[in-house]
Tab-separated table of C-alpha atoms in Angstrom:
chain	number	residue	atom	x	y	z
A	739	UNK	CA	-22.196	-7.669	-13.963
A	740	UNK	CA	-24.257	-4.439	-14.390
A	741	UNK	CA	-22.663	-2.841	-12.617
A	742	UNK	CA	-19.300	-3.756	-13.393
A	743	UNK	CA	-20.243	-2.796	-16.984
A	744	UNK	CA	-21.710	0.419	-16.039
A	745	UNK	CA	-18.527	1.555	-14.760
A	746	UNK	CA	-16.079	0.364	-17.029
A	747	UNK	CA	-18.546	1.729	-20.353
A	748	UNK	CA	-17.563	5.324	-18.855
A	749	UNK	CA	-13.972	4.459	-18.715
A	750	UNK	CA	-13.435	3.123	-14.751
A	751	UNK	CA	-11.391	0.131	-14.360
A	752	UNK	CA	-13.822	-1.489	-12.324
A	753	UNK	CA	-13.672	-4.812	-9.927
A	754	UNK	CA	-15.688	-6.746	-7.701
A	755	UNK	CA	-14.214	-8.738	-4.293
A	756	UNK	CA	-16.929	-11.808	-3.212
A	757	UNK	CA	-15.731	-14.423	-0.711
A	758	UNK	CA	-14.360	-17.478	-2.377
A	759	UNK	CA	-17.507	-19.677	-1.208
A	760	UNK	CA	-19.285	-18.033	-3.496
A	761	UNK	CA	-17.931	-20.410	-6.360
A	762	UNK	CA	-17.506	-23.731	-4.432
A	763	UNK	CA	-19.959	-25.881	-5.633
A	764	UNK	CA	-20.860	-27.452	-2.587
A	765	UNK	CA	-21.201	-24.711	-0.681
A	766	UNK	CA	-23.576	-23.190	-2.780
A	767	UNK	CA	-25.454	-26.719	-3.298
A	768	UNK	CA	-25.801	-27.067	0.254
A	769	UNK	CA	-27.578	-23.219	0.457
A	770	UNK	CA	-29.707	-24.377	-2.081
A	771	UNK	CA	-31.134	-27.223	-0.237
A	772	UNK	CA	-31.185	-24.854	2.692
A	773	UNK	CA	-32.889	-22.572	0.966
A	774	UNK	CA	-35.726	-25.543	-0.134
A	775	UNK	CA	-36.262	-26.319	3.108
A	776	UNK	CA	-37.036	-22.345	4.249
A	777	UNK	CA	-33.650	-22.175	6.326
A	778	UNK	CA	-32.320	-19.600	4.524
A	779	UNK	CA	-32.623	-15.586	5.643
A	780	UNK	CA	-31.401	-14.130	1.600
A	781	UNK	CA	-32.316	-16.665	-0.407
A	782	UNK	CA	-31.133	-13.384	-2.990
A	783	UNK	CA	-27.062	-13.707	-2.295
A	784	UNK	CA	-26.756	-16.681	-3.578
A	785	UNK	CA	-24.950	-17.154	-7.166
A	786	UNK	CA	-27.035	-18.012	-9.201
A	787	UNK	CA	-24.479	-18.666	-12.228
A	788	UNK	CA	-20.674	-20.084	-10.930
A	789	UNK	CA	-19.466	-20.090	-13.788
A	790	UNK	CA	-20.168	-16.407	-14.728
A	791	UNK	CA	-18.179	-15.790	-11.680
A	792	UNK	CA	-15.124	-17.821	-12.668
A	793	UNK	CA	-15.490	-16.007	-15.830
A	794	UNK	CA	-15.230	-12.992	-13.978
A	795	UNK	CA	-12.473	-13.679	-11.813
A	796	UNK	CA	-10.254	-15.007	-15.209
A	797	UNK	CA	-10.630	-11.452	-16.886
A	798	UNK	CA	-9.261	-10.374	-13.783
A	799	UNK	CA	-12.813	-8.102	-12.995
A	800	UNK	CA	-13.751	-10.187	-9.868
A	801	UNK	CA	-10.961	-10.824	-6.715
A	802	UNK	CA	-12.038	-13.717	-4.404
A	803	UNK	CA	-11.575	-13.264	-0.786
A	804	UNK	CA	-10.451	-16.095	2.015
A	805	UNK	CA	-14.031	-17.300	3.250
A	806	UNK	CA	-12.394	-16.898	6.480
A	807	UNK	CA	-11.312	-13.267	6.129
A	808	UNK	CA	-13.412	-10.249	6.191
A	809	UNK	CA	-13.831	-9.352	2.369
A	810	UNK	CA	-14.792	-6.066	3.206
A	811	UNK	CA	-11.161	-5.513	4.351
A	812	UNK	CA	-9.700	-6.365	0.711
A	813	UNK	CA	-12.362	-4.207	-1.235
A	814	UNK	CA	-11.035	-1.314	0.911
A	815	UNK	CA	-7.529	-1.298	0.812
A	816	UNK	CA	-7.805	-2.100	-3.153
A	817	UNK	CA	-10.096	1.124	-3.327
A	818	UNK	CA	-7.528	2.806	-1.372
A	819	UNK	CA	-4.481	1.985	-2.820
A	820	UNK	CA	-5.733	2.675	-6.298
A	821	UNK	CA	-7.690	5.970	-5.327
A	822	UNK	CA	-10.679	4.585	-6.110
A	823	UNK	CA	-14.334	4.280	-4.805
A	824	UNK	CA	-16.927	1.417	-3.996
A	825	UNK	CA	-19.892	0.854	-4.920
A	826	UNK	CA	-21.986	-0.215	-2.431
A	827	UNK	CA	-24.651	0.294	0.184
A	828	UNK	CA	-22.780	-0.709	3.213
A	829	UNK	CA	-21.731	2.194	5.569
A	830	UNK	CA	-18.591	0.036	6.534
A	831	UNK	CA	-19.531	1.223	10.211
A	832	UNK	CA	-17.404	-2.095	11.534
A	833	UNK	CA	-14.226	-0.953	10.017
A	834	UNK	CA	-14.845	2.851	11.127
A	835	UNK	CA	-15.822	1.610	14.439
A	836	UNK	CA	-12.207	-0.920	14.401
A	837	UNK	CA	-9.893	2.221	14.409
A	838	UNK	CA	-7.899	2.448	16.816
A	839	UNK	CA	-8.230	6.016	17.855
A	840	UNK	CA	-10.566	9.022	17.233
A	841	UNK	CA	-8.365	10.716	15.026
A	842	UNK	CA	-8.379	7.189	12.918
A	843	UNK	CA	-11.799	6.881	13.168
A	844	UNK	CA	-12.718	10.515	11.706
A	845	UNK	CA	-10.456	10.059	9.004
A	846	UNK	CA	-11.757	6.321	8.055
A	847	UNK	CA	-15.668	7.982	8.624
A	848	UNK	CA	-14.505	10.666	5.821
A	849	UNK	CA	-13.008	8.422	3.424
A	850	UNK	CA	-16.144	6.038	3.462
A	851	UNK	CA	-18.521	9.101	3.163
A	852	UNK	CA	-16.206	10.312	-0.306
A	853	UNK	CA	-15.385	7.388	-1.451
A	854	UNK	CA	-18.388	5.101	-1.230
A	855	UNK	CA	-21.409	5.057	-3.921
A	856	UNK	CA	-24.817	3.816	-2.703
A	857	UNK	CA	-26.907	2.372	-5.442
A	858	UNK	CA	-30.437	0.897	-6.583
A	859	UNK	CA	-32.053	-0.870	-9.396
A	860	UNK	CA	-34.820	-0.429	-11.020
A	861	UNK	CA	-35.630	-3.573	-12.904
A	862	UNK	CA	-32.495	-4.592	-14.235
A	863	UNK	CA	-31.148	-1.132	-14.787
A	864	UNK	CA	-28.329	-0.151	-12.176
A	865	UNK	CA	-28.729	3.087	-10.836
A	866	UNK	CA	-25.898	4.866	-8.947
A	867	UNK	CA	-26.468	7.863	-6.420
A	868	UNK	CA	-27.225	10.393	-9.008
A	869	UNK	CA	-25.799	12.931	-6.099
A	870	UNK	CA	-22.794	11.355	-5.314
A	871	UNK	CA	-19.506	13.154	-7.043
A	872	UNK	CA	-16.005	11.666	-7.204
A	873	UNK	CA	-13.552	13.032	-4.693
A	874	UNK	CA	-10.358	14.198	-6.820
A	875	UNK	CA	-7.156	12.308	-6.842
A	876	UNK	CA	-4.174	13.322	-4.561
A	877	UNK	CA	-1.715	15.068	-6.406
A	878	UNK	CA	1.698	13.559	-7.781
A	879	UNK	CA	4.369	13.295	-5.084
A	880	UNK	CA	7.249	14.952	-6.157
């Protein structure tokens, strides 16, 4: 939600993509109990608060994935569509690394490195790469 916010206070139309298990109640019940009994690796991801998330995903600010798909896969082809950039910390090295040539590959390696915005926290303040800068839109098509 911080970050969300910190986005869309400066004027981005911002939106987040998380796997649709996220918000099923068993699922996350059952990685609670897994958690309990020290069986699970990042305790940290999660949810803490479902219904935040539903909340989320009815103002239209959070897009749930197909458990079964790979979510990354949605968050880039939104980002792409809509010229936009993601925030995250992942170097998407299975998508570069899925093209199906070199030529593919370069270009998906360059659009990750321009369009992708690492991040930290300190406390609960979000803190984007203070050296990253936005690529510029195409122009128009005439």
């Amino acid at each position: 939600l911080l970050v969300l916010d910190h986005f869309k206070n400066r004027g981005h139309r911002a939106v987040g993509f998380l796997p649709d298990h996220y918000v099923d109640h068993d699922y996350v019940g059952g990685m609670r109990q897994a958690t309990k009994l020290g069986l699970v690796e990042r305790p940290s991801r999660i949810p803490d608060n479902i219904a935040l998330l539903n909340q989320l995903v009815k103002q239209g600010r959070l897009v749930l994935t197909p458990s079964k798909d790979y979510d990354d896969s949605y968050c880039i082809a939104y980002a792409r569509m809509h010229e936009g950039n993601i925030v995250s910390n992942d170097r998407y090295r299975d998508y570069i690394d899925a093209a199906e040539s070199g030529h593919m590959r370069a270009e998906r390696l360059q659009w990750v490195r321009q369009h992708c915005i690492s991040f930290s926290f300190a406390g609960d303040e979000f803190l984007p790469n203070p050296d990253f800068r936005f690529p510029f839109a195409s122009p128009p098509s005439t």
